[in-house]
Coordinates of C-alpha atoms in Angstrom, one line a residue:
Chain A
M962 CA -20.4 20.2 -25.8
L963 CA -18.9 20.3 -22.4
R964 CA -15.3 21.3 -22.1
K965 CA -13.2 19.8 -19.4
A966 CA -11.6 23.1 -18.5
D967 CA -15.0 24.7 -17.7
L968 CA -16.0 22.1 -15.2
R969 CA -13.4 22.5 -12.5
S970 CA -14.2 25.8 -10.7
T971 CA -17.6 26.4 -9.2
A972 CA -18.8 29.0 -6.9
V973 CA -19.1 27.7 -3.4
Q974 CA -22.6 26.7 -2.8
K975 CA -24.2 27.0 0.6
D976 CA -23.7 23.7 2.5
W977 CA -27.0 22.4 3.7
H978 CA -26.6 20.1 6.7
L979 CA -22.9 19.6 6.1
P980 CA -20.6 20.8 8.9
A981 CA -19.1 24.3 8.4
G982 CA -15.7 22.9 9.1
S983 CA -15.9 20.3 6.3
S984 CA -12.8 20.2 4.1
S985 CA -15.4 21.3 1.5
G986 CA -14.8 21.7 -2.2
S987 CA -11.5 20.0 -2.6
A988 CA -12.2 16.9 -0.5
H989 CA -15.5 16.4 -2.3
H990 CA -13.9 16.9 -5.6
M991 CA -11.1 14.4 -5.1
N992 CA -13.3 11.6 -4.0
T993 CA -15.6 12.3 -6.9
E994 CA -12.7 11.8 -9.3
L995 CA -12.2 8.2 -8.4
F996 CA -15.9 7.6 -8.6
V997 CA -16.2 9.4 -11.9
L998 CA -13.3 7.4 -13.5
T999 CA -14.8 4.1 -12.2
Y1000 CA -18.2 5.1 -13.6
G1001 CA -16.5 5.7 -16.9
A1002 CA -15.1 2.2 -16.8
L1003 CA -18.5 0.8 -16.1
V1004 CA -20.2 2.6 -19.0
A1005 CA -17.3 1.5 -21.3
Q1006 CA -17.8 -2.1 -20.2
L1007 CA -21.6 -1.9 -20.9
C1008 CA -20.8 -0.4 -24.4
K1009 CA -18.7 -3.4 -25.1
D1010 CA -21.4 -5.8 -23.9
L1011 CA -24.5 -4.3 -25.4
Q1012 CA -24.8 -2.9 -28.9
N1013 CA -28.1 -1.1 -28.5
D1014 CA -28.0 2.3 -26.6
E1015 CA -31.5 1.6 -25.3
D1016 CA -30.2 -1.6 -23.7
I1017 CA -27.3 0.3 -22.1
N1018 CA -29.6 3.0 -20.8
K1019 CA -31.9 0.4 -19.3
E1020 CA -29.0 -1.5 -17.8
L1021 CA -27.6 1.7 -16.2
D1022 CA -31.0 2.4 -14.9
N1023 CA -31.4 -1.0 -13.3
M1024 CA -27.9 -0.9 -11.8
G1025 CA -28.7 2.5 -10.5
Y1026 CA -31.9 1.2 -8.9
N1027 CA -30.0 -1.5 -7.0
I1028 CA -27.5 1.1 -5.8
G1029 CA -30.2 3.5 -4.8
V1030 CA -32.1 1.1 -2.6
R1031 CA -28.9 0.8 -0.5
L1032 CA -27.5 4.2 -0.8
I1033 CA -30.6 5.8 0.8
E1034 CA -29.7 4.3 4.1
D1035 CA -26.3 5.8 4.0
F1036 CA -27.8 9.1 3.0
L1037 CA -30.3 9.2 5.8
A1038 CA -27.6 8.1 8.3
H1039 CA -25.3 10.9 7.2
S1040 CA -27.6 13.8 6.7
D1041 CA -29.9 15.7 9.0
V1042 CA -33.0 15.7 6.8
R1043 CA -36.3 15.5 8.3
R1044 CA -39.4 13.8 6.9
C1045 CA -40.6 15.7 3.9
H1046 CA -44.2 16.8 3.7
S1047 CA -44.5 17.4 0.0
F1048 CA -42.9 16.1 -3.1
Y1049 CA -41.4 19.5 -3.7
E1050 CA -39.6 19.3 -0.3
T1051 CA -38.3 15.8 -1.4
V1052 CA -36.9 17.1 -4.6
D1053 CA -35.4 20.1 -2.8
V1054 CA -33.6 17.8 -0.5
I1055 CA -32.4 15.6 -3.4
S1056 CA -30.9 18.7 -5.0
K1057 CA -29.5 20.6 -2.1
V1058 CA -28.4 17.7 0.1
A1059 CA -28.1 14.5 -1.8
F1060 CA -26.5 15.8 -5.0
K1061 CA -24.2 18.0 -2.9
M1062 CA -23.2 15.1 -0.7
Y1063 CA -22.4 12.6 -3.4
L1064 CA -21.5 14.7 -6.4
G1065 CA -20.5 18.0 -5.0
V1066 CA -23.0 19.9 -7.1
V1067 CA -26.5 21.4 -6.5
P1068 CA -28.8 21.2 -9.5
N1069 CA -31.5 23.8 -10.0
V1070 CA -35.0 22.6 -9.4
I1071 CA -37.8 23.7 -11.7
C1072 CA -41.4 22.7 -11.4
K1073 CA -42.9 21.2 -14.6
D1074 CA -46.6 21.0 -13.8
P1075 CA -49.0 23.0 -11.7
A1076 CA -50.1 20.0 -9.6
G1077 CA -46.6 19.8 -8.3
D1078 CA -45.9 16.2 -9.2
E1079 CA -43.3 16.8 -11.8
Y1080 CA -39.9 18.5 -11.4
S1081 CA -36.7 18.9 -13.3
L1082 CA -33.2 19.0 -12.0
L1083 CA -31.0 21.1 -14.2
L1084 CA -27.3 20.3 -13.8
E1085 CA -25.2 23.3 -14.6
R1086 CA -22.2 21.0 -14.1
N1087 CA -22.2 17.2 -14.3
P1088 CA -19.1 15.7 -12.6
L1089 CA -19.7 12.4 -14.3
V1090 CA -18.6 13.8 -17.6
N1091 CA -15.5 15.6 -16.2
F1092 CA -13.2 13.5 -18.4
L1093 CA -15.5 13.3 -21.4
E1094 CA -15.7 15.7 -24.3
D1095 CA -18.3 13.7 -26.3
L1096 CA -20.3 10.6 -26.2
P1097 CA -18.4 7.5 -27.3
D1098 CA -18.6 6.8 -31.1
N1099 CA -21.8 5.1 -32.3
H1100 CA -23.6 5.9 -29.0
S1101 CA -25.5 9.0 -29.8
S1102 CA -28.6 7.8 -28.0
L1103 CA -26.8 7.0 -24.8
W1104 CA -27.9 8.8 -21.6
Y1105 CA -24.4 8.6 -20.3
S1106 CA -25.3 9.4 -16.6
N1107 CA -28.4 7.2 -16.5
L1108 CA -27.2 5.5 -13.4
L1109 CA -28.3 8.6 -11.5
C1110 CA -31.9 8.1 -12.6
G1111 CA -32.0 4.6 -11.3
I1112 CA -30.3 5.7 -8.1
L1113 CA -33.0 8.3 -7.5
R1114 CA -35.8 5.9 -8.4
G1115 CA -34.5 3.2 -6.1
A1116 CA -33.8 5.5 -3.2
L1117 CA -37.2 7.1 -3.4
K1118 CA -38.9 3.7 -3.5
M1119 CA -37.3 3.0 -0.2
V1120 CA -39.0 6.1 1.3
N1121 CA -42.3 4.9 -0.2
L1122 CA -42.5 7.1 -3.2
A1123 CA -43.0 5.5 -6.6
T1124 CA -41.5 7.8 -9.2
D1125 CA -40.5 8.0 -12.8
V1126 CA -37.0 9.4 -13.2
C1127 CA -35.3 10.0 -16.6
F1128 CA -33.0 12.2 -18.5
V1129 CA -34.8 14.5 -21.0
Q1130 CA -31.8 16.6 -22.1
D1131 CA -28.0 16.1 -21.9
R1132 CA -25.4 18.6 -23.0
L1133 CA -23.2 15.7 -23.8
K1134 CA -25.7 14.9 -26.6
G1135 CA -25.7 18.4 -27.8
D1136 CA -28.8 19.5 -25.9
K1137 CA -29.0 23.0 -24.4
E1138 CA -29.2 21.7 -20.8
T1139 CA -28.6 18.6 -18.7
E1140 CA -32.0 17.9 -17.3
I1141 CA -33.3 15.0 -15.2
Q1142 CA -37.1 14.8 -14.9
I1143 CA -38.6 13.4 -11.7
K1144 CA -42.3 12.6 -11.7
F1145 CA -44.2 11.5 -8.6
L1146 CA -46.5 8.6 -9.4
R1147 CA -47.9 7.4 -6.1
K1148 CA -47.2 6.8 -2.4
L1149 CA -46.4 3.2 -1.5
E1150 CA -47.6 1.0 1.4
G1151 CA -45.3 0.1 4.2
S1152 CA -43.0 2.0 6.4
K1153 CA -39.5 0.9 5.1
L1154 CA -37.2 3.7 6.0
M1155 CA -39.7 6.4 6.8
G1156 CA -39.8 7.5 10.4
H1157 CA -36.0 7.6 10.5
K1158 CA -35.4 10.8 12.5
Chain B
M1074 CA -21.1 -0.6 7.7
T1075 CA -20.7 1.0 11.0
T1076 CA -21.4 4.6 11.4
H1077 CA -18.7 6.3 13.4
P1078 CA -20.4 9.1 15.5
L1079 CA -17.6 11.6 14.8
R1080 CA -17.7 11.0 11.1
K1081 CA -21.4 11.4 10.8
T1082 CA -21.1 14.0 8.1
D1083 CA -17.6 13.3 6.9
P1084 CA -17.7 14.0 3.2
A1085 CA -15.0 11.5 2.5
L1086 CA -17.0 8.6 3.8
Q1087 CA -20.2 9.6 2.1
N1088 CA -18.7 9.9 -1.3
T1089 CA -17.0 6.5 -0.8
E1090 CA -20.4 4.8 -0.4
L1091 CA -21.5 5.8 -3.9
F1092 CA -18.2 4.7 -5.3
V1093 CA -18.3 1.5 -3.4
L1094 CA -21.7 0.6 -4.7
T1095 CA -20.8 1.5 -8.2
Y1096 CA -17.6 -0.5 -8.0
G1097 CA -19.8 -3.5 -6.9
A1098 CA -21.9 -3.0 -10.0
L1099 CA -18.8 -3.0 -12.1
V1100 CA -17.5 -6.2 -10.6
A1101 CA -20.9 -7.8 -11.0
Q1102 CA -20.9 -6.9 -14.7
L1103 CA -17.5 -8.4 -15.2
C1104 CA -18.6 -11.6 -13.5
K1105 CA -21.5 -11.7 -16.0
D1106 CA -19.2 -11.2 -18.9
L1107 CA -16.2 -13.3 -18.1
Q1108 CA -16.3 -16.8 -16.7
N1109 CA -12.8 -17.1 -15.5
D1110 CA -11.7 -15.4 -12.3
E1111 CA -8.2 -14.9 -13.8
D1112 CA -9.8 -12.9 -16.7
I1113 CA -11.8 -10.8 -14.3
N1114 CA -8.8 -10.1 -12.2
K1115 CA -6.9 -9.1 -15.3
E1116 CA -9.7 -6.9 -16.6
L1117 CA -10.0 -5.1 -13.2
D1118 CA -6.3 -4.6 -13.2
N1119 CA -6.4 -3.1 -16.8
M1120 CA -9.3 -0.9 -16.0
G1121 CA -7.5 0.2 -12.8
Y1122 CA -4.4 1.1 -14.8
N1123 CA -6.4 3.3 -17.2
I1124 CA -7.9 5.0 -14.2
G1125 CA -4.6 5.4 -12.4
V1126 CA -2.8 7.2 -15.2
R1127 CA -5.5 9.9 -15.0
L1128 CA -6.2 9.9 -11.3
I1129 CA -2.5 10.7 -10.5
E1130 CA -3.0 14.2 -11.9
D1131 CA -6.0 14.8 -9.7
F1132 CA -4.0 13.4 -6.7
L1133 CA -1.0 15.7 -7.3
A1134 CA -3.2 18.7 -7.9
H1135 CA -5.1 18.2 -4.6
S1136 CA -2.4 17.0 -2.2
D1137 CA 0.7 18.7 -0.9
V1138 CA 3.1 15.9 -1.6
R1139 CA 6.7 16.7 -2.5
R1140 CA 8.9 14.6 -4.7
C1141 CA 9.8 11.4 -3.0
H1142 CA 13.4 10.4 -2.6
S1143 CA 13.0 6.7 -2.0
F1144 CA 10.5 4.0 -2.8
Y1145 CA 9.7 3.8 0.9
E1146 CA 8.6 7.5 0.8
T1147 CA 6.5 6.8 -2.2
V1148 CA 4.7 3.9 -0.5
D1149 CA 4.3 5.9 2.6
V1150 CA 2.6 8.7 0.6
I1151 CA 0.4 6.1 -1.1
S1152 CA -0.7 4.8 2.3
K1153 CA -1.0 8.0 4.3
V1154 CA -2.2 10.4 1.6
A1155 CA -3.6 8.6 -1.4
F1156 CA -5.6 5.9 0.4
K1157 CA -6.8 8.4 2.9
M1158 CA -7.9 10.8 0.3
Y1159 CA -9.8 8.4 -1.9
L1160 CA -10.9 5.6 0.4
G1161 CA -10.8 7.2 3.8
V1162 CA -8.4 4.5 5.2
V1163 CA -4.7 4.4 6.0
P1164 CA -3.2 0.9 5.4
N1165 CA -0.2 -0.2 7.4
V1166 CA 3.0 -0.4 5.5
I1167 CA 5.4 -3.2 6.0
C1168 CA 8.7 -3.8 4.3
K1169 CA 9.1 -7.2 2.6
D1170 CA 12.7 -7.2 1.6
P1171 CA 16.0 -5.8 2.9
A1172 CA 16.8 -3.9 -0.3
G1173 CA 13.7 -1.8 0.2
D1174 CA 12.1 -2.6 -3.1
E1175 CA 9.1 -4.5 -1.9
Y1176 CA 6.4 -3.4 0.5
S1177 CA 3.0 -4.5 1.5
L1178 CA 0.0 -2.4 2.3
L1179 CA -2.2 -4.1 5.0
L1180 CA -5.7 -2.9 5.0
E1181 CA -7.4 -3.3 8.4
R1182 CA -10.5 -2.1 6.7
N1183 CA -11.4 -2.3 3.0
P1184 CA -14.2 0.1 2.2
L1185 CA -14.8 -1.6 -1.2
V1186 CA -16.2 -4.6 0.6
N1187 CA -18.5 -2.6 2.9
F1188 CA -21.6 -4.2 1.4
L1189 CA -20.1 -7.7 0.9
E1190 CA -20.1 -10.6 3.2
D1191 CA -18.5 -13.1 0.9
L1192 CA -17.2 -13.4 -2.6
P1193 CA -19.9 -14.0 -5.2
D1194 CA -20.6 -17.7 -5.8
N1195 CA -18.2 -19.6 -8.0
H1196 CA -15.7 -16.8 -7.8
S1197 CA -13.4 -18.1 -5.1
S1198 CA -10.2 -16.9 -7.0
L1199 CA -11.5 -13.4 -7.5
W1200 CA -9.4 -10.5 -6.2
Y1201 CA -12.5 -8.4 -5.6
S1202 CA -10.6 -5.1 -5.2
N1203 CA -8.1 -5.7 -7.9
L1204 CA -9.0 -2.3 -9.5
L1205 CA -6.8 -0.8 -6.8
C1206 CA -3.7 -2.6 -8.0
G1207 CA -4.1 -1.4 -11.5
I1208 CA -4.8 2.2 -10.2
L1209 CA -1.5 2.1 -8.2
R1210 CA 0.4 0.7 -11.1
G1211 CA -0.9 3.2 -13.6
A1212 CA -0.4 6.2 -11.2
L1213 CA 3.1 5.1 -10.4
K1214 CA 3.9 4.7 -14.1
M1215 CA 3.1 8.4 -14.6
V1216 CA 5.6 9.3 -12.0
N1217 CA 8.2 7.2 -13.7
L1218 CA 8.1 4.2 -11.6
A1219 CA 7.6 0.7 -13.1
T1220 CA 6.0 -1.4 -10.4
D1221 CA 4.4 -4.7 -9.8
V1222 CA 1.2 -4.4 -7.7
C1223 CA -1.0 -7.3 -6.7
F1224 CA -3.1 -8.7 -4.0
V1225 CA -1.5 -11.5 -2.0
Q1226 CA -4.1 -11.9 0.7
D1227 CA -7.8 -11.0 1.0
R1228 CA -10.0 -11.4 4.0
L1229 CA -12.9 -11.7 1.7
K1230 CA -11.3 -15.0 0.5
G1231 CA -10.8 -16.2 4.0
D1232 CA -7.2 -15.1 4.3
K1233 CA -5.9 -13.7 7.6
E1234 CA -5.2 -10.2 6.2
T1235 CA -6.0 -8.0 3.2
E1236 CA -2.6 -7.3 1.7
I1237 CA -1.5 -5.5 -1.4
Q1238 CA 2.1 -6.1 -2.5
I1239 CA 4.0 -3.3 -4.2
K1240 CA 7.3 -4.1 -5.8
F1241 CA 9.6 -1.5 -7.4
L1242 CA 10.9 -2.7 -10.7
R1243 CA 12.8 0.2 -12.2
K1244 CA 12.8 3.9 -12.9
L1245 CA 11.5 5.0 -16.3
E1246 CA 12.7 7.6 -18.7
G1247 CA 11.0 10.9 -19.3
S1248 CA 9.7 13.5 -16.9
K1249 CA 5.9 13.1 -17.3
L1250 CA 4.5 14.4 -14.1
M1251 CA 7.6 14.6 -12.0
G1252 CA 8.6 18.0 -10.9
H1253 CA 5.1 18.9 -10.0
K1254 CA 5.5 20.8 -6.8

């Protein structure tokens, strides 16, 4: 299980596309706290409303999707990322730029299949669970951070990539790792936000 | 949402967007669950309170604030340090009574409503950002100040200003987090 005390200090990761003079670790960390606590309130509310973990997971994913389709614009506006030429590059940007920017962490990326269509993000540290020791009682099948999967799916949709994004492991559940799987399904028609920069 | 050229890669603003959108999802969920705006306002305030009693520790750990010697100083810190740190804005502080126990925070800009034009339909009495009031109340409780915090105006409702009123009620016993720094 994650221990709160372990989560605070992290080695400084190399900032990708963030200014060298940024107030760095501490500013990121503080803003994340308000988000983390609010996220906790959201999950708690859903646990009140829905009995079934599967329904909660689904609702978090849907909410995340609606957030992702809007957050992508903010992301593209505030980062220097160029158009990606492979799914690997896309996942790399997600890990090194997007996760860093919004959660202050950089997950490790591993490739799950030789065709290069499936990757996993391994979160050494998940800020969303900063204030949690365990899953809430009676919610052993909850993917607590499932909002993230929906966000990624929604954001990628807006850059014309249909993907499948889901948790496959979560330390909060007792698993060895916290792992989000991202699978490329197909390219989508239309230019939406592509071409930005 | 306007993109300020100098703040292109300001971490504070970027993190705020994810928080703002998640907050929107939270309010939307409450609007589904509760019919009455009064109940939603109350629920947001309660949730905010539970957040505030924990957020204060993070705030004190990451800011350089010293012990405040008057309620005015406290409100000043809330405006210039806390709001800045968590929402990237600095509300104006005005004093509402001569005894100095009541202040208002006037938000020129409220990041929580970045993605909103209007209140959701049928929710004309909703204090959309009411979580903030609970957060302030909970945080101040942990530094031994009992306060009353509430919205009195909201541009989202058509009011002229967005105004949070903070009223000092009394000092509380016990040292909780005071003495930090």
